[in-house]
The first five atom37 places (N, CA, C, CB, O) and aatype in JSON, in Angstrom:
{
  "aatype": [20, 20, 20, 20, 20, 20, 20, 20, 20, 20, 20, 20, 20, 20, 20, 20, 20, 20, 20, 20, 20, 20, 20, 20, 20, 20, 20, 20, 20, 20, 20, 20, 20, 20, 20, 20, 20, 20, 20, 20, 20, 20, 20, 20, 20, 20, 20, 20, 20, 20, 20, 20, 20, 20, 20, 20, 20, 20, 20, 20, 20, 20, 20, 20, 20, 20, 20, 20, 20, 20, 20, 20, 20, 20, 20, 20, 20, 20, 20, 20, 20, 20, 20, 20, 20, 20, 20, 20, 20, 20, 20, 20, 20],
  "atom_mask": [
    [1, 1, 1, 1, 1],
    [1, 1, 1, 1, 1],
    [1, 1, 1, 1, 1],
    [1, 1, 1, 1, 1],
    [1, 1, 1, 1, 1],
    [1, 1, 1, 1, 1],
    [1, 1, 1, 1, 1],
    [1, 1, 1, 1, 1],
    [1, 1, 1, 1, 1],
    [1, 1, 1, 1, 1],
    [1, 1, 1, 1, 1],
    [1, 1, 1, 1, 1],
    [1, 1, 1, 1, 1],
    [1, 1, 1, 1, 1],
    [1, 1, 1, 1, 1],
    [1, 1, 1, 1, 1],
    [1, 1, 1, 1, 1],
    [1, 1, 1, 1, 1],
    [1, 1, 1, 1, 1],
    [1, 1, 1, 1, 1],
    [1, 1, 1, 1, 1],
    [1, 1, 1, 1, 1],
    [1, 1, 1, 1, 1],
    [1, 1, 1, 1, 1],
    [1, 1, 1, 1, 1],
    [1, 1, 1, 1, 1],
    [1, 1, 1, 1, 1],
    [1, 1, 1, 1, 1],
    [1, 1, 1, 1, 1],
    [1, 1, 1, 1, 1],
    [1, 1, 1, 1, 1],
    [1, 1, 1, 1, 1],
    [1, 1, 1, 1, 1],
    [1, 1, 1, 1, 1],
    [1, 1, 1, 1, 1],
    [1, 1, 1, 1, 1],
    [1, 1, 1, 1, 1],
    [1, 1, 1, 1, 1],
    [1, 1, 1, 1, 1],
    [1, 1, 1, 1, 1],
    [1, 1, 1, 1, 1],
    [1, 1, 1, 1, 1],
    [1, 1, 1, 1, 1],
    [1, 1, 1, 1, 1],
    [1, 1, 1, 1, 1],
    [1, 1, 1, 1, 1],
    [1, 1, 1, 1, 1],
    [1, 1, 1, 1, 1],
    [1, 1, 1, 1, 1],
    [1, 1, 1, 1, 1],
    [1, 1, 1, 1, 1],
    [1, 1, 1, 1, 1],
    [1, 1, 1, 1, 1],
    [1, 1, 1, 1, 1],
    [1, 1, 1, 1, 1],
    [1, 1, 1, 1, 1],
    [1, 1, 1, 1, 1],
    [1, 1, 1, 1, 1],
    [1, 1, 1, 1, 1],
    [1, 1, 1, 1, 1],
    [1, 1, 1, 1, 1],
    [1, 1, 1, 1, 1],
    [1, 1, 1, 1, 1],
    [1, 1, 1, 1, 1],
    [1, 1, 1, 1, 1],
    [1, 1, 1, 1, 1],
    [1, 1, 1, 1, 1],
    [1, 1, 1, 1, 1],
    [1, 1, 1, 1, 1],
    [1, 1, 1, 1, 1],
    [1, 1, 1, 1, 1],
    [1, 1, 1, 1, 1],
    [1, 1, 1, 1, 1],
    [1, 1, 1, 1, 1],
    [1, 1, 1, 1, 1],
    [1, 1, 1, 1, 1],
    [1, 1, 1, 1, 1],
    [1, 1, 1, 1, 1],
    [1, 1, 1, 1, 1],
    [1, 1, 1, 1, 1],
    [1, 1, 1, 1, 1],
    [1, 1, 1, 1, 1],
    [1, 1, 1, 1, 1],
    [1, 1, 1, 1, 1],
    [1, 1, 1, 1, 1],
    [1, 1, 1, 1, 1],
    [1, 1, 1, 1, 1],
    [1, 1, 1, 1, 1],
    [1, 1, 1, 1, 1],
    [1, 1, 1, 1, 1],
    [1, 1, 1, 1, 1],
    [1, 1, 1, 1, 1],
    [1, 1, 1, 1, 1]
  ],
  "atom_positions": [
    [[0.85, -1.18, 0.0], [0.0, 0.0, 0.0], [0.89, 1.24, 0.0], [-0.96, 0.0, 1.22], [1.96, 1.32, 0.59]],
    [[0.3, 2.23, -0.75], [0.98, 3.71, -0.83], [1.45, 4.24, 0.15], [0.25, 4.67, -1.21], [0.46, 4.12, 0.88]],
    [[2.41, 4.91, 0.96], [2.59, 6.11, 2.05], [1.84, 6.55, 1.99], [3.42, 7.03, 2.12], [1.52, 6.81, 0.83]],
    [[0.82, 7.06, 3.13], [0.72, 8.26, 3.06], [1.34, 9.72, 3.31], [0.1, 8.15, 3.42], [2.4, 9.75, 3.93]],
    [[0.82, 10.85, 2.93], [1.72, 11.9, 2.99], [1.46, 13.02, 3.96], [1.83, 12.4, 1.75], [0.34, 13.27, 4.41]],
    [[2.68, 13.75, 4.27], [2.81, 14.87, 5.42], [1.94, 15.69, 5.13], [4.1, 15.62, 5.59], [1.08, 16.01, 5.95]],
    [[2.01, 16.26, 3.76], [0.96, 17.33, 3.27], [-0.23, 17.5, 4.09], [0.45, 17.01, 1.9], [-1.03, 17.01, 3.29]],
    [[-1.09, 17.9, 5.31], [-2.47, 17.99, 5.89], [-3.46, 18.7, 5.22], [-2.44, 18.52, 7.1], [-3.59, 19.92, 5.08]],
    [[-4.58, 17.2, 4.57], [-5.33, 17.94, 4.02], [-6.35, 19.45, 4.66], [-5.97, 16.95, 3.59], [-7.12, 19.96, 3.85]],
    [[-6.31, 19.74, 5.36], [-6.55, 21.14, 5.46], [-5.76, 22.61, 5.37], [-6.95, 21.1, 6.42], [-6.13, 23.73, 5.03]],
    [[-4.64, 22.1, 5.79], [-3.94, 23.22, 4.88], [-3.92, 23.58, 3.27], [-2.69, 23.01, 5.1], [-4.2, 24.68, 2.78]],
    [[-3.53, 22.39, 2.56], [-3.92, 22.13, 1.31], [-5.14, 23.01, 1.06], [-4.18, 20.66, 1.12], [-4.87, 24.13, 0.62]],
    [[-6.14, 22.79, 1.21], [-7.91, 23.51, 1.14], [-7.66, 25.04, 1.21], [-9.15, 23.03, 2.74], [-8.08, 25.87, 0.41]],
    [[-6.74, 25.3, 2.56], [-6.77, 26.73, 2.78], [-5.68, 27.17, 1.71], [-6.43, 27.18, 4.39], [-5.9, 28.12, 0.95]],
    [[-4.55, 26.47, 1.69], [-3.59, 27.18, 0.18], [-4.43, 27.38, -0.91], [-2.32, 26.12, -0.55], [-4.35, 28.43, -1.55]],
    [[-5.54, 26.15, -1.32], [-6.54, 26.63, -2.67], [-7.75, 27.28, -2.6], [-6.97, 25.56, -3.44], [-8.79, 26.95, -3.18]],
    [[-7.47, 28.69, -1.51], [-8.13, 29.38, -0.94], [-10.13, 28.96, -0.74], [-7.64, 30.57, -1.69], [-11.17, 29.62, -0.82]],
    [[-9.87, 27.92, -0.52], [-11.22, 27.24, -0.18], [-12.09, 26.58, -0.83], [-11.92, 27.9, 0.19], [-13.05, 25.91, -0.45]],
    [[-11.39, 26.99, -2.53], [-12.21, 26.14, -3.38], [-12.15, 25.02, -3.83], [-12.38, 26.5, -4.17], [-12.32, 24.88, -5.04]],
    [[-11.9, 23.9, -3.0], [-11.69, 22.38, -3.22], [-12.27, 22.28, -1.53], [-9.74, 21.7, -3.72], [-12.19, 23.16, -0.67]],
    [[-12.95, 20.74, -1.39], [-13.6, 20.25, -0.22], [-11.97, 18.9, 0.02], [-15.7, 19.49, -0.66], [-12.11, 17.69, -0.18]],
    [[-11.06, 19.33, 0.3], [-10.09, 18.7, 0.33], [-10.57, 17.15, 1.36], [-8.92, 19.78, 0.85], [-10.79, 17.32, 2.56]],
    [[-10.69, 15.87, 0.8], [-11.05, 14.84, 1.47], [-9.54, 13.81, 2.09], [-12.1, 14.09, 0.39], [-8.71, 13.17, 1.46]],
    [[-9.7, 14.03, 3.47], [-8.71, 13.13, 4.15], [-8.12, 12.13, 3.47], [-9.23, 12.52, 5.17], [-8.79, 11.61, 2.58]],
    [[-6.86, 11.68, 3.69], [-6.38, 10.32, 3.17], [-5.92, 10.24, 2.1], [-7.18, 9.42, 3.11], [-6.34, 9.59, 1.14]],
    [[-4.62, 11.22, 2.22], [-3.76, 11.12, 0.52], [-3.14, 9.55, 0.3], [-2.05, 12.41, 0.43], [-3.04, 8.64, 1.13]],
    [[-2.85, 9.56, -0.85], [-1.54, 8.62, -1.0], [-0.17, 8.49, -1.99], [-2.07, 7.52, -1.21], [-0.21, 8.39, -3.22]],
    [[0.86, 8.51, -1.29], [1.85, 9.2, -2.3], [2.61, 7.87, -3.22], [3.16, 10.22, -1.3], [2.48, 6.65, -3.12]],
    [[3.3, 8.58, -3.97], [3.88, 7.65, -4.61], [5.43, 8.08, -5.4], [2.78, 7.19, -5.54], [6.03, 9.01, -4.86]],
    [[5.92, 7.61, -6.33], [7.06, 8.03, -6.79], [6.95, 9.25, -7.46], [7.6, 7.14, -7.53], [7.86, 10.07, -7.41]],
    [[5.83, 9.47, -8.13], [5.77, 11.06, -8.64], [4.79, 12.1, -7.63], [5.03, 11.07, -10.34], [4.27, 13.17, -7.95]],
    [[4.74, 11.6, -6.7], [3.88, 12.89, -5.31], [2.81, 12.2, -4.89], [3.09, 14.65, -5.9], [2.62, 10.98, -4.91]],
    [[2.03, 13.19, -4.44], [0.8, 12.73, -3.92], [-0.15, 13.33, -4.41], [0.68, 12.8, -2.67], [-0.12, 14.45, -4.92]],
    [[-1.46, 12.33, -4.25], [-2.99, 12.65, -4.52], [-3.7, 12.7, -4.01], [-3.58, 12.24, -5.05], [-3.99, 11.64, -3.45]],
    [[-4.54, 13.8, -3.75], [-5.67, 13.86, -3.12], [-6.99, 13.47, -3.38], [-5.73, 14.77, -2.91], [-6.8, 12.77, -4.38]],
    [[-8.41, 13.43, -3.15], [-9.06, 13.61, -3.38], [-10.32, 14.61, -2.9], [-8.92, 12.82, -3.52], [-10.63, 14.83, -1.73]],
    [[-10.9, 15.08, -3.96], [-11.28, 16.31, -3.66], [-12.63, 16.95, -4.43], [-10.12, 17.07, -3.89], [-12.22, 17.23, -5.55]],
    [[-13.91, 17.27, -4.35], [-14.33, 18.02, -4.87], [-14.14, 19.62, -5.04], [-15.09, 17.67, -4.61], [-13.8, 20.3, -4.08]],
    [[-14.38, 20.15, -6.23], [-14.02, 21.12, -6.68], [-15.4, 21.79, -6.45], [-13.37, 20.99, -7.98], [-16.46, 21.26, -6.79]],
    [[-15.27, 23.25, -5.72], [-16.64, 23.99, -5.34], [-16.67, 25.13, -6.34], [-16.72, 24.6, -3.67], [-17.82, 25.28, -6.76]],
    [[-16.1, 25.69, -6.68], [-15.9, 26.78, -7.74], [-14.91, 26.68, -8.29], [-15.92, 28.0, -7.4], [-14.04, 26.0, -7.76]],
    [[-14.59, 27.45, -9.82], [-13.78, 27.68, -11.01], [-12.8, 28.87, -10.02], [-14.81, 28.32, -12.65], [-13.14, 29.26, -8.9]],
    [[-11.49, 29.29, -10.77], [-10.52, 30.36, -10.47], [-11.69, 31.34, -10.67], [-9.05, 30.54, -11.48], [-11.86, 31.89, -9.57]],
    [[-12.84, 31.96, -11.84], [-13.18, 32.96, -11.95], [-14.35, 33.02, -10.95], [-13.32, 33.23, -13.22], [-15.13, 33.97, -11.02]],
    [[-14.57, 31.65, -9.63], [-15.73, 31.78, -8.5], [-17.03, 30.96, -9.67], [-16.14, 33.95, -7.88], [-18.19, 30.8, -9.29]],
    [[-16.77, 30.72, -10.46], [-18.13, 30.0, -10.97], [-18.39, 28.97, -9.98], [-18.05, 29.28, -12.51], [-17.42, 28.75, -9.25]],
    [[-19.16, 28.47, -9.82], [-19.65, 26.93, -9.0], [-19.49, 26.34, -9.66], [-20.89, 26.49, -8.49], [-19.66, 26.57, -10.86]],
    [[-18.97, 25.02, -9.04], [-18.46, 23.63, -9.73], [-19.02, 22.58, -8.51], [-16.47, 23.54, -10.02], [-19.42, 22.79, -7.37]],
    [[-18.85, 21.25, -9.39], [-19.12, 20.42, -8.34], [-18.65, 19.09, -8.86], [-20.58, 20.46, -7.9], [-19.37, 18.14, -9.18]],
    [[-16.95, 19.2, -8.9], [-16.51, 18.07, -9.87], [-16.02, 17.46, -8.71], [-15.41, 18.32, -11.22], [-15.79, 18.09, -7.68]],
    [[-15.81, 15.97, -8.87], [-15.12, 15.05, -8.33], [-13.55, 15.28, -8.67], [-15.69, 13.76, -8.78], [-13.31, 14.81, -9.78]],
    [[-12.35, 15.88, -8.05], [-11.26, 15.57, -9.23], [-10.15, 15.28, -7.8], [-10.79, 17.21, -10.7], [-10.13, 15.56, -6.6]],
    [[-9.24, 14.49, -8.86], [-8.03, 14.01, -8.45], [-7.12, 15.38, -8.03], [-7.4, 13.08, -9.66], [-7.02, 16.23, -8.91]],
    [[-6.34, 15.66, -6.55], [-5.2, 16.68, -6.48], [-3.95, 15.63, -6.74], [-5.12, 17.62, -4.85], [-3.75, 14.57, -6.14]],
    [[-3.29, 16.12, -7.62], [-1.97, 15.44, -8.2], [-0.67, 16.33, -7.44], [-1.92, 15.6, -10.13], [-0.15, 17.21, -8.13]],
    [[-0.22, 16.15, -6.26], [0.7, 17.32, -6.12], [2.18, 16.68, -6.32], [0.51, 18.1, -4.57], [2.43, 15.48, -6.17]],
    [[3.32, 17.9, -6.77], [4.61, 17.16, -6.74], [5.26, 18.09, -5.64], [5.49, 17.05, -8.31], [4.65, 19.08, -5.23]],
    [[6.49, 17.77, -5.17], [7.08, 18.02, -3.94], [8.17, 18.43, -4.62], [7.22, 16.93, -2.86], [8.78, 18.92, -3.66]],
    [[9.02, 18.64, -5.73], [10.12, 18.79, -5.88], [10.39, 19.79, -7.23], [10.64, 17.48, -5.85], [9.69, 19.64, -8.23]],
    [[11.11, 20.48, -7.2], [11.48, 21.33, -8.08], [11.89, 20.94, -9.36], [12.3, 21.96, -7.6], [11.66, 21.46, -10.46]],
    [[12.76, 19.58, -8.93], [13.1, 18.74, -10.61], [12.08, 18.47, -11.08], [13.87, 17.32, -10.76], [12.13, 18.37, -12.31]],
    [[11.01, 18.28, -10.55], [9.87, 17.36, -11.55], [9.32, 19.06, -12.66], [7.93, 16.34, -10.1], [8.65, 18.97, -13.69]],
    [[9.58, 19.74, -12.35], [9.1, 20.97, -12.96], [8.78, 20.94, -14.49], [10.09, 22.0, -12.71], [7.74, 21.53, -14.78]],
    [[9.65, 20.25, -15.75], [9.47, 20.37, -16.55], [8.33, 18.98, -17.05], [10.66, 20.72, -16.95], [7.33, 19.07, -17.76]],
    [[8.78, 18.04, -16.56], [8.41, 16.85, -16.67], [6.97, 16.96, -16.43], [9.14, 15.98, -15.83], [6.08, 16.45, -17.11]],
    [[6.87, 17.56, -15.57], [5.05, 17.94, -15.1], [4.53, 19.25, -16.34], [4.92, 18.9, -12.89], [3.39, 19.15, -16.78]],
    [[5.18, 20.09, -16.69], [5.12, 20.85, -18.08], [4.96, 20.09, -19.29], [6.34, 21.6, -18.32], [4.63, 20.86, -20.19]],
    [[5.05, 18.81, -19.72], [5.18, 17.74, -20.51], [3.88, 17.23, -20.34], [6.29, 16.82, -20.19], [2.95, 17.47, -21.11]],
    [[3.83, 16.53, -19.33], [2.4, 15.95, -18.63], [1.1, 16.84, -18.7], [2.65, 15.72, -17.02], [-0.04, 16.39, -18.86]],
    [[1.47, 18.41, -18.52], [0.11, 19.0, -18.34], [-0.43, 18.95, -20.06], [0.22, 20.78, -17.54], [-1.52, 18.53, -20.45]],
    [[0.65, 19.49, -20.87], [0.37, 20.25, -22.18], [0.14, 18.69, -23.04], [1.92, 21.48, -22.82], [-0.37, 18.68, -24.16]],
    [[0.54, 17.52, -22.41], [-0.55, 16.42, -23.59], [-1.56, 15.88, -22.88], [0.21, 14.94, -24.32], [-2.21, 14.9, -23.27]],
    [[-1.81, 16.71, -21.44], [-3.04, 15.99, -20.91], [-4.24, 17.37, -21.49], [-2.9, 15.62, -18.8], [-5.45, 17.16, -21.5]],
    [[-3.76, 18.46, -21.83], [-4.45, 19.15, -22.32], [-5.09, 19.24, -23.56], [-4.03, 19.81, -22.15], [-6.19, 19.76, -23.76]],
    [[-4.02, 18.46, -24.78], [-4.5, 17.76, -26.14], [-5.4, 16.73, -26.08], [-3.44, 17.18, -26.85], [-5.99, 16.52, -27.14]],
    [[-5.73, 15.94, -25.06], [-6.32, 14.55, -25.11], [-7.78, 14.38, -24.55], [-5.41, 13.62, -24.31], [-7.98, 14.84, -23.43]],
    [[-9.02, 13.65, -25.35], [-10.26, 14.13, -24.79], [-10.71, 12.61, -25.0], [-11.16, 15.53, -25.6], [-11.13, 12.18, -26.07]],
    [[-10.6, 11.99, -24.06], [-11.77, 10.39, -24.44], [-12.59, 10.33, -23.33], [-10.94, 8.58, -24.54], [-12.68, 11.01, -22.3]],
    [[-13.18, 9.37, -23.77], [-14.6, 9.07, -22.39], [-14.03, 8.23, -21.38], [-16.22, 8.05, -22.96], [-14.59, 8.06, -20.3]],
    [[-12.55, 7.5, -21.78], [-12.16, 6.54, -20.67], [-10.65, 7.13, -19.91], [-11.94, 4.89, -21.43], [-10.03, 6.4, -19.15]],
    [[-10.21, 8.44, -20.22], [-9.48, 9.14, -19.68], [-9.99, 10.1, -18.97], [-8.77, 9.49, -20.39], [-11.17, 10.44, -19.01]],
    [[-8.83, 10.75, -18.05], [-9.44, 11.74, -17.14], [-9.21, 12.81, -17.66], [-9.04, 11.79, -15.82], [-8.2, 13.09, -18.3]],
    [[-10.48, 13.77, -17.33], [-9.93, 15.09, -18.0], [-8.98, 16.17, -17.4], [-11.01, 15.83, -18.33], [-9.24, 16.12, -16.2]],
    [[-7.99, 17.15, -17.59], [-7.33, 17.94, -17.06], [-8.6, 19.25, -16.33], [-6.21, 18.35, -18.24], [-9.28, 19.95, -17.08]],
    [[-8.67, 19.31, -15.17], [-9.89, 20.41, -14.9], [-9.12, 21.64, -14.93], [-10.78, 20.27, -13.37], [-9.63, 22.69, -15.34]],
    [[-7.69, 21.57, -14.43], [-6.51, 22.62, -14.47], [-5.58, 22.34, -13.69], [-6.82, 23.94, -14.16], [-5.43, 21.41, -12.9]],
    [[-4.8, 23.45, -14.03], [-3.44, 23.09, -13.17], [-3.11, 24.46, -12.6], [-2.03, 22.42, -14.14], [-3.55, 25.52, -13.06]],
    [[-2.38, 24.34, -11.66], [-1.26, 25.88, -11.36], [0.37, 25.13, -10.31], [-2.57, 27.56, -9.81], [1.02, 24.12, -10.56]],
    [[0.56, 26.27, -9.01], [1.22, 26.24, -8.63], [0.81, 26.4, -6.99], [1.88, 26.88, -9.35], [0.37, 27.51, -6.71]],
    [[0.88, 25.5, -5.95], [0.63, 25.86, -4.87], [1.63, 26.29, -3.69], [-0.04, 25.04, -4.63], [2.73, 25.74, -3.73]],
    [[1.47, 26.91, -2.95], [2.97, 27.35, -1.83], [2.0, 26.69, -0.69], [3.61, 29.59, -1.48], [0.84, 26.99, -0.4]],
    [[3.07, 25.44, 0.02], [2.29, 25.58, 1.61], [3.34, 25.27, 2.1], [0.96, 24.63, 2.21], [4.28, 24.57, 1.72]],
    [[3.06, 25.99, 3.23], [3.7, 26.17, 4.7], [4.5, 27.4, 4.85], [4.67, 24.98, 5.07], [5.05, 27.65, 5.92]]
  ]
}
């Protein structure tokens, strides 16, 4: 079974200034950790009410590699893949 990770999902929630229902019980792995989470509003405050995966990485090397990952998860649209809802950059602690 996965580690789980240091990250506390409530800080997490408060870094994405409230708009994710950040749900207990990450689990990490060789490329970071994931949360799970509903999404309550868009960046522009729209309401949302998605189920989505938090994908976080911990390390500065992964930087481009995750730049790679976002921009062909952004080309790709099937019914049996997940969709990209977005991405950014989070600071905690």
């Amino acid at each position: 079974m996965p580690a789980t990770s240091s990250i506390d999902a409530a800080e997490l929630a408060m870094a994405l200034d409230g708009r994710f229902d950040v749900r207990p019980g990450s689990r990490r792995g060789g490329q970071g950790t994931v949360f799970r989470a509903m999404r309550l509003r868009d960046v522009d405050g729209t309401p949302a009410a998605d189920d989505v995966a938090l994908k976080l990485y911990e390390h500065a090397s992964q930087v481009e590699r995750i730049q790679r990952e976002v921009a062909a998860m952004q080309r790709m649209r099937h019914p049996s893949l997940a969709n990209l809802v977005e991405d950014g950059e989070v600071m905690l602690g």
